[in-house]
Amino acid sequence: MSPANEPSFRESVDIMFNRAVALMDLPPGLEEKIRVCNATYTVRFGVRLRGKIHTFTGYRSVHSEHMEPVKGGIRYSLGVNQDEVEALAALMTYKCSLVEAPFGGSKGGLCIDPREYDDHEMELITRRFAYELIKRDLINPAQNVPAPDMGTGEREMAWIADQYKRMNTTELNGVACVTGKPINAGGIQGRTEATGRGVQYALHAFFNDEEGMKKAGMTGTMKGKRVVVQGLGNVGYHAAKFLQEEDGCKITAIIERDGALHNEDGLDVEAVHQWIAKHGTITGYPDTHCEEDGAKLLEAECDILIPAALEGVINLSNAANVKAPLIIEAANGPVTAGADEILRKKGCVIIPDMYANAGGVTVSYFEWVKNLSHIRFGRMQRRQEEARHQLVVDELERLDRYMGDAWSMTPDFKEKYLRGAGELELVRSGLDDTMQTAYQSMARVWHDRDDVDDLRTAAYLVSIEKVAASYRAKGL
Ligand code: NAD
């Protein structure tokens, strides 16, 4: 995606890593141990489809095993290659460490355009790929736990979990071999929306950070802020939808692979999403200007730019023209190392990928814990909590009667207070807490250290320090 004169995705991640470790005092050798990717497995396998054998190439890369299992999504895209998978695995290590999800980093990918195959064919291909990884323990609840990424979702995760169970019939924790599953196959409420929801929570944390807002030259609240989103897939759709419906942001442009919609008065995210689901394209969407060269809109005037599609889209060729004062990296690696430098010099604040899109792995962690504990969150406490709340409401109602017109309960207080938290509320609360805590740990470094002038370096510093501590604890 980025121009040929730029480093590759993996090199770009290494450059950002090196910039941070230069500010740290790590023992010689440990720095390299953390940076390098431990192993990448490449598999080529055949599947008989439409009367002939088709050969596919897939990867599973393990970046760091300082904690196990290792964790990271599986991507289906024609652009998948070893460099990309290794860069994404490294980002997983740093991301898990930053948000305190107890995993090492991994990532997988299959070179395939999923739109070229029907459901049955996709199932055959996915099961065969999973078989290859399972038999080498590259999918295993205790060692390596994949999740959805670009081009994959609940459906693929359910096939993978089922394939694992077929191959490990007596494994009690088999369903924990993968996360992002549908609810009826061992999933958790709120996983599908999690990454987009995390982007929303990350923005809440940023807008509450006065010093950060000042550095971006921004004022006010999120209400009415103009947002440009690239990629209306799982992450982009949920982020844009929540920002529009719950925070009052104006989604002024949506960039997709075949063009971009632009409307300064704001687009209806749900309507555009349904249009794409029905027509398979953004073009033809009624009463809206459609720009053929969609990527051009990355340079549009706006308050918040959300690249939520793929890596390398903001690079040396366009970084100088980007006008947004705030970029939140919902995708992994959307800003190249070269572009990052240009944007920093311009004063643009970038909320880095390893934090911004960590909502997915955070809720995956909750799902893995739910699978291992074999019980839904809230099942034991909910009714007991409601019974205790009922006691308070009974007393307040008594007071209400006693006080007459002088005092009464707020109309919807009773309903809101009586309802104990179900799994979705607990997941959102855990995610919100994770995103806030991680933001504060980054922001402290960003604001307190004179030698740190951006959130990305701050994120790397916090994260690498924790990985280093865990290696030290192992005696390395
Ligand atoms: P997805 O496949 O659901 O959506 C990707 C969207 O981007 C699609 O709508 C696609 O049409 C669009 N797109 C593809 N190429 C494009 C281009 N050149 N220009 C504009 N749009 C383009 O994928 P996703 O799961 O939403 O993942 C998106 C990004 O978020 C990836 O970088 C992924 O690694 C990252 N991410 C995803 C998760 C997750 O939970 N799914 C978690 C963390 C990070």
PDB file of N, CA and C in Angstrom, residues 206-271:
ATOM      1  N   PHE A 206      -9.328  10.195  25.547  1.00  0.00           N
ATOM      2  CA  PHE A 206      -8.552  11.314  25.000  1.00  0.00           C
ATOM      3  C   PHE A 206      -9.261  12.647  25.253  1.00  0.00           C
ATOM      4  N   PHE A 207     -10.560  12.686  25.035  1.00  0.00           N
ATOM      5  CA  PHE A 207     -11.295  13.950  25.216  1.00  0.00           C
ATOM      6  C   PHE A 207     -11.351  14.363  26.687  1.00  0.00           C
ATOM      7  N   ASN A 208     -11.085  13.418  27.605  1.00  0.00           N
ATOM      8  CA  ASN A 208     -11.016  13.776  29.025  1.00  0.00           C
ATOM      9  C   ASN A 208      -9.621  14.210  29.442  1.00  0.00           C
ATOM     10  N   ASP A 209      -8.670  14.124  28.509  1.00  0.00           N
ATOM     11  CA  ASP A 209      -7.275  14.459  28.822  1.00  0.00           C
ATOM     12  C   ASP A 209      -6.997  15.893  28.329  1.00  0.00           C
ATOM     13  N   GLU A 210      -7.120  16.827  29.260  1.00  0.00           N
ATOM     14  CA  GLU A 210      -7.006  18.246  28.896  1.00  0.00           C
ATOM     15  C   GLU A 210      -5.692  18.575  28.197  1.00  0.00           C
ATOM     16  N   GLU A 211      -4.613  18.006  28.760  1.00  0.00           N
ATOM     17  CA  GLU A 211      -3.293  18.297  28.206  1.00  0.00           C
ATOM     18  C   GLU A 211      -3.151  17.715  26.793  1.00  0.00           C
ATOM     19  N   GLY A 212      -3.677  16.505  26.604  1.00  0.00           N
ATOM     20  CA  GLY A 212      -3.635  15.868  25.290  1.00  0.00           C
ATOM     21  C   GLY A 212      -4.417  16.673  24.264  1.00  0.00           C
ATOM     22  N   MET A 213      -5.610  17.128  24.666  1.00  0.00           N
ATOM     23  CA  MET A 213      -6.455  17.936  23.780  1.00  0.00           C
ATOM     24  C   MET A 213      -5.716  19.211  23.369  1.00  0.00           C
ATOM     25  N   LYS A 214      -5.024  19.798  24.360  1.00  0.00           N
ATOM     26  CA  LYS A 214      -4.287  21.034  24.075  1.00  0.00           C
ATOM     27  C   LYS A 214      -3.189  20.764  23.044  1.00  0.00           C
ATOM     28  N   LYS A 215      -2.504  19.611  23.207  1.00  0.00           N
ATOM     29  CA  LYS A 215      -1.426  19.275  22.270  1.00  0.00           C
ATOM     30  C   LYS A 215      -1.961  19.099  20.844  1.00  0.00           C
ATOM     31  N   ALA A 216      -3.209  18.619  20.734  1.00  0.00           N
ATOM     32  CA  ALA A 216      -3.803  18.438  19.398  1.00  0.00           C
ATOM     33  C   ALA A 216      -4.455  19.733  18.903  1.00  0.00           C
ATOM     34  N   GLY A 217      -4.472  20.755  19.762  1.00  0.00           N
ATOM     35  CA  GLY A 217      -5.111  22.022  19.385  1.00  0.00           C
ATOM     36  C   GLY A 217      -6.618  21.879  19.291  1.00  0.00           C
ATOM     37  N   MET A 218      -7.191  20.970  20.107  1.00  0.00           N
ATOM     38  CA  MET A 218      -8.642  20.748  20.033  1.00  0.00           C
ATOM     39  C   MET A 218      -9.328  21.249  21.294  1.00  0.00           C
ATOM     40  N   THR A 219     -10.596  21.609  21.129  1.00  0.00           N
ATOM     41  CA  THR A 219     -11.376  22.064  22.288  1.00  0.00           C
ATOM     42  C   THR A 219     -12.756  21.415  22.252  1.00  0.00           C
ATOM     43  N   GLY A 220     -13.479  21.528  23.347  1.00  0.00           N
ATOM     44  CA  GLY A 220     -14.878  21.093  23.380  1.00  0.00           C
ATOM     45  C   GLY A 220     -15.040  19.596  23.590  1.00  0.00           C
ATOM     46  N   THR A 221     -16.264  19.142  23.283  1.00  0.00           N
ATOM     47  CA  THR A 221     -16.591  17.730  23.496  1.00  0.00           C
ATOM     48  C   THR A 221     -16.650  17.015  22.146  1.00  0.00           C
ATOM     49  N   MET A 222     -17.030  15.753  22.185  1.00  0.00           N
ATOM     50  CA  MET A 222     -17.081  14.995  20.933  1.00  0.00           C
ATOM     51  C   MET A 222     -18.284  15.369  20.076  1.00  0.00           C
ATOM     52  N   LYS A 223     -19.277  15.947  20.710  1.00  0.00           N
ATOM     53  CA  LYS A 223     -20.514  16.289  19.990  1.00  0.00           C
ATOM     54  C   LYS A 223     -20.210  17.226  18.815  1.00  0.00           C
ATOM     55  N   GLY A 224     -20.660  16.843  17.644  1.00  0.00           N
ATOM     56  CA  GLY A 224     -20.502  17.694  16.456  1.00  0.00           C
ATOM     57  C   GLY A 224     -19.144  17.587  15.782  1.00  0.00           C
ATOM     58  N   LYS A 225     -18.218  16.821  16.342  1.00  0.00           N
ATOM     59  CA  LYS A 225     -16.894  16.708  15.709  1.00  0.00           C
ATOM     60  C   LYS A 225     -17.033  15.970  14.376  1.00  0.00           C
ATOM     61  N   ARG A 226     -16.298  16.451  13.368  1.00  0.00           N
ATOM     62  CA  ARG A 226     -16.372  15.846  12.030  1.00  0.00           C
ATOM     63  C   ARG A 226     -15.394  14.673  11.940  1.00  0.00           C
ATOM     64  N   VAL A 227     -15.933  13.518  11.556  1.00  0.00           N
ATOM     65  CA  VAL A 227     -15.128  12.291  11.552  1.00  0.00           C
ATOM     66  C   VAL A 227     -15.075  11.694  10.149  1.00  0.00           C
ATOM     67  N   VAL A 228     -13.864  11.319   9.713  1.00  0.00           N
ATOM     68  CA  VAL A 228     -13.707  10.587   8.456  1.00  0.00           C
ATOM     69  C   VAL A 228     -13.268   9.166   8.801  1.00  0.00           C
ATOM     70  N   VAL A 229     -13.992   8.171   8.258  1.00  0.00           N
ATOM     71  CA  VAL A 229     -13.679   6.763   8.558  1.00  0.00           C
ATOM     72  C   VAL A 229     -13.269   6.047   7.288  1.00  0.00           C
ATOM     73  N   GLN A 230     -12.185   5.298   7.357  1.00  0.00           N
ATOM     74  CA  GLN A 230     -11.810   4.465   6.209  1.00  0.00           C
ATOM     75  C   GLN A 230     -12.036   2.999   6.560  1.00  0.00           C
ATOM     76  N   GLY A 231     -12.876   2.313   5.783  1.00  0.00           N
ATOM     77  CA  GLY A 231     -13.177   0.897   6.029  1.00  0.00           C
ATOM     78  C   GLY A 231     -14.409   0.747   6.890  1.00  0.00           C
ATOM     79  N   LEU A 232     -15.532   0.326   6.273  1.00  0.00           N
ATOM     80  CA  LEU A 232     -16.753   0.144   7.066  1.00  0.00           C
ATOM     81  C   LEU A 232     -16.961  -1.362   7.309  1.00  0.00           C
ATOM     82  N   GLY A 233     -15.890  -2.018   7.761  1.00  0.00           N
ATOM     83  CA  GLY A 233     -15.974  -3.433   8.118  1.00  0.00           C
ATOM     84  C   GLY A 233     -16.318  -3.545   9.594  1.00  0.00           C
ATOM     85  N   ASN A 234     -15.921  -4.627  10.211  1.00  0.00           N
ATOM     86  CA  ASN A 234     -16.269  -4.837  11.614  1.00  0.00           C
ATOM     87  C   ASN A 234     -15.851  -3.649  12.489  1.00  0.00           C
ATOM     88  N   VAL A 235     -14.593  -3.267  12.414  1.00  0.00           N
ATOM     89  CA  VAL A 235     -14.076  -2.235  13.316  1.00  0.00           C
ATOM     90  C   VAL A 235     -14.629  -0.854  12.954  1.00  0.00           C
ATOM     91  N   GLY A 236     -14.514  -0.492  11.675  1.00  0.00           N
ATOM     92  CA  GLY A 236     -14.937   0.841  11.235  1.00  0.00           C
ATOM     93  C   GLY A 236     -16.427   1.073  11.424  1.00  0.00           C
ATOM     94  N   TYR A 237     -17.214   0.056  11.119  1.00  0.00           N
ATOM     95  CA  TYR A 237     -18.674   0.199  11.235  1.00  0.00           C
ATOM     96  C   TYR A 237     -19.078   0.439  12.688  1.00  0.00           C
ATOM     97  N   HIS A 238     -18.587  -0.419  13.588  1.00  0.00           N
ATOM     98  CA  HIS A 238     -18.991  -0.250  14.990  1.00  0.00           C
ATOM     99  C   HIS A 238     -18.486   1.073  15.565  1.00  0.00           C
ATOM    100  N   ALA A 239     -17.241   1.424  15.261  1.00  0.00           N
ATOM    101  CA  ALA A 239     -16.708   2.686  15.794  1.00  0.00           C
ATOM    102  C   ALA A 239     -17.562   3.856  15.295  1.00  0.00           C
ATOM    103  N   ALA A 240     -17.807   3.906  13.985  1.00  0.00           N
ATOM    104  CA  ALA A 240     -18.548   5.028  13.404  1.00  0.00           C
ATOM    105  C   ALA A 240     -19.980   5.079  13.947  1.00  0.00           C
ATOM    106  N   LYS A 241     -20.590   3.907  14.073  1.00  0.00           N
ATOM    107  CA  LYS A 241     -21.979   3.834  14.545  1.00  0.00           C
ATOM    108  C   LYS A 241     -22.089   4.373  15.991  1.00  0.00           C
ATOM    109  N   PHE A 242     -21.202   3.916  16.863  1.00  0.00           N
ATOM    110  CA  PHE A 242     -21.280   4.360  18.257  1.00  0.00           C
ATOM    111  C   PHE A 242     -20.973   5.858  18.370  1.00  0.00           C
ATOM    112  N   LEU A 243     -19.979   6.315  17.588  1.00  0.00           N
ATOM    113  CA  LEU A 243     -19.626   7.741  17.663  1.00  0.00           C
ATOM    114  C   LEU A 243     -20.784   8.604  17.185  1.00  0.00           C
ATOM    115  N   GLN A 244     -21.477   8.142  16.150  1.00  0.00           N
ATOM    116  CA  GLN A 244     -22.606   8.911  15.642  1.00  0.00           C
ATOM    117  C   GLN A 244     -23.807   8.844  16.588  1.00  0.00           C
ATOM    118  N   GLU A 245     -24.172   7.617  16.972  1.00  0.00           N
ATOM    119  CA  GLU A 245     -25.423   7.456  17.729  1.00  0.00           C
ATOM    120  C   GLU A 245     -25.303   7.845  19.201  1.00  0.00           C
ATOM    121  N   GLU A 246     -24.125   7.650  19.787  1.00  0.00           N
ATOM    122  CA  GLU A 246     -24.013   7.877  21.231  1.00  0.00           C
ATOM    123  C   GLU A 246     -23.246   9.139  21.599  1.00  0.00           C
ATOM    124  N   ASP A 247     -22.350   9.590  20.720  1.00  0.00           N
ATOM    125  CA  ASP A 247     -21.535  10.762  21.063  1.00  0.00           C
ATOM    126  C   ASP A 247     -21.864  11.984  20.221  1.00  0.00           C
ATOM    127  N   GLY A 248     -22.765  11.815  19.268  1.00  0.00           N
ATOM    128  CA  GLY A 248     -23.184  12.968  18.457  1.00  0.00           C
ATOM    129  C   GLY A 248     -22.137  13.447  17.468  1.00  0.00           C
ATOM    130  N   CYS A 249     -21.176  12.577  17.101  1.00  0.00           N
ATOM    131  CA  CYS A 249     -20.186  12.979  16.088  1.00  0.00           C
ATOM    132  C   CYS A 249     -20.865  12.991  14.716  1.00  0.00           C
ATOM    133  N   LYS A 250     -20.259  13.766  13.803  1.00  0.00           N
ATOM    134  CA  LYS A 250     -20.784  13.826  12.440  1.00  0.00           C
ATOM    135  C   LYS A 250     -19.844  13.032  11.538  1.00  0.00           C
ATOM    136  N   ILE A 251     -20.334  11.955  10.944  1.00  0.00           N
ATOM    137  CA  ILE A 251     -19.467  11.145  10.076  1.00  0.00           C
ATOM    138  C   ILE A 251     -19.528  11.789   8.683  1.00  0.00           C
ATOM    139  N   THR A 252     -18.512  12.566   8.347  1.00  0.00           N
ATOM    140  CA  THR A 252     -18.588  13.361   7.115  1.00  0.00           C
ATOM    141  C   THR A 252     -18.096  12.604   5.882  1.00  0.00           C
ATOM    142  N   ALA A 253     -17.288  11.560   6.090  1.00  0.00           N
ATOM    143  CA  ALA A 253     -16.868  10.749   4.936  1.00  0.00           C
ATOM    144  C   ALA A 253     -16.655   9.303   5.346  1.00  0.00           C
ATOM    145  N   ILE A 254     -17.038   8.395   4.431  1.00  0.00           N
ATOM    146  CA  ILE A 254     -16.782   6.963   4.623  1.00  0.00           C
ATOM    147  C   ILE A 254     -16.033   6.487   3.386  1.00  0.00           C
ATOM    148  N   ILE A 255     -14.812   6.010   3.614  1.00  0.00           N
ATOM    149  CA  ILE A 255     -13.968   5.573   2.493  1.00  0.00           C
ATOM    150  C   ILE A 255     -13.992   4.059   2.438  1.00  0.00           C
ATOM    151  N   GLU A 256     -14.331   3.507   1.290  1.00  0.00           N
ATOM    152  CA  GLU A 256     -14.307   2.045   1.137  1.00  0.00           C
ATOM    153  C   GLU A 256     -13.369   1.695  -0.014  1.00  0.00           C
ATOM    154  N   ARG A 257     -13.255   0.384  -0.300  1.00  0.00           N
ATOM    155  CA  ARG A 257     -12.274  -0.024  -1.307  1.00  0.00           C
ATOM    156  C   ARG A 257     -12.642   0.465  -2.712  1.00  0.00           C
ATOM    157  N   ASP A 258     -13.935   0.734  -2.960  1.00  0.00           N
ATOM    158  CA  ASP A 258     -14.349   1.129  -4.303  1.00  0.00           C
ATOM    159  C   ASP A 258     -14.851   2.569  -4.376  1.00  0.00           C
ATOM    160  N   GLY A 259     -14.384   3.404  -3.481  1.00  0.00           N
ATOM    161  CA  GLY A 259     -14.774   4.813  -3.534  1.00  0.00           C
ATOM    162  C   GLY A 259     -15.096   5.343  -2.148  1.00  0.00           C
ATOM    163  N   ALA A 260     -15.552   6.603  -2.106  1.00  0.00           N
ATOM    164  CA  ALA A 260     -15.846   7.202  -0.794  1.00  0.00           C
ATOM    165  C   ALA A 260     -17.091   8.067  -0.873  1.00  0.00           C
ATOM    166  N   LEU A 261     -17.884   8.046   0.191  1.00  0.00           N
ATOM    167  CA  LEU A 261     -19.053   8.922   0.285  1.00  0.00           C
ATOM    168  C   LEU A 261     -18.670  10.130   1.110  1.00  0.00           C
ATOM    169  N   HIS A 262     -19.153  11.302   0.685  1.00  0.00           N
ATOM    170  CA  HIS A 262     -18.764  12.536   1.356  1.00  0.00           C
ATOM    171  C   HIS A 262     -19.988  13.424   1.536  1.00  0.00           C
ATOM    172  N   ASN A 263     -20.239  13.825   2.773  1.00  0.00           N
ATOM    173  CA  ASN A 263     -21.344  14.747   3.030  1.00  0.00           C
ATOM    174  C   ASN A 263     -21.036  15.521   4.318  1.00  0.00           C
ATOM    175  N   GLU A 264     -20.794  16.812   4.167  1.00  0.00           N
ATOM    176  CA  GLU A 264     -20.400  17.636   5.320  1.00  0.00           C
ATOM    177  C   GLU A 264     -21.499  17.710   6.386  1.00  0.00           C
ATOM    178  N   ASP A 265     -22.752  17.404   6.004  1.00  0.00           N
ATOM    179  CA  ASP A 265     -23.836  17.415   7.007  1.00  0.00           C
ATOM    180  C   ASP A 265     -23.904  16.112   7.795  1.00  0.00           C
ATOM    181  N   GLY A 266     -23.099  15.137   7.386  1.00  0.00           N
ATOM    182  CA  GLY A 266     -23.069  13.870   8.116  1.00  0.00           C
ATOM    183  C   GLY A 266     -23.794  12.758   7.367  1.00  0.00           C
ATOM    184  N   LEU A 267     -23.185  11.572   7.373  1.00  0.00           N
ATOM    185  CA  LEU A 267     -23.779  10.400   6.721  1.00  0.00           C
ATOM    186  C   LEU A 267     -24.448   9.519   7.771  1.00  0.00           C
ATOM    187  N   ASP A 268     -25.468   8.765   7.343  1.00  0.00           N
ATOM    188  CA  ASP A 268     -26.134   7.837   8.246  1.00  0.00           C
ATOM    189  C   ASP A 268     -25.389   6.490   8.158  1.00  0.00           C
ATOM    190  N   VAL A 269     -24.597   6.196   9.176  1.00  0.00           N
ATOM    191  CA  VAL A 269     -23.716   5.029   9.144  1.00  0.00           C
ATOM    192  C   VAL A 269     -24.504   3.729   8.938  1.00  0.00           C
ATOM    193  N   GLU A 270     -25.606   3.594   9.662  1.00  0.00           N
ATOM    194  CA  GLU A 270     -26.397   2.366   9.570  1.00  0.00           C
ATOM    195  C   GLU A 270     -26.938   2.184   8.148  1.00  0.00           C
ATOM    196  N   ALA A 271     -27.402   3.290   7.563  1.00  0.00           N
ATOM    197  CA  ALA A 271     -27.967   3.199   6.208  1.00  0.00           C
ATOM    198  C   ALA A 271     -26.877   2.833   5.192  1.00  0.00           C
TER     199      ALA A 271
END
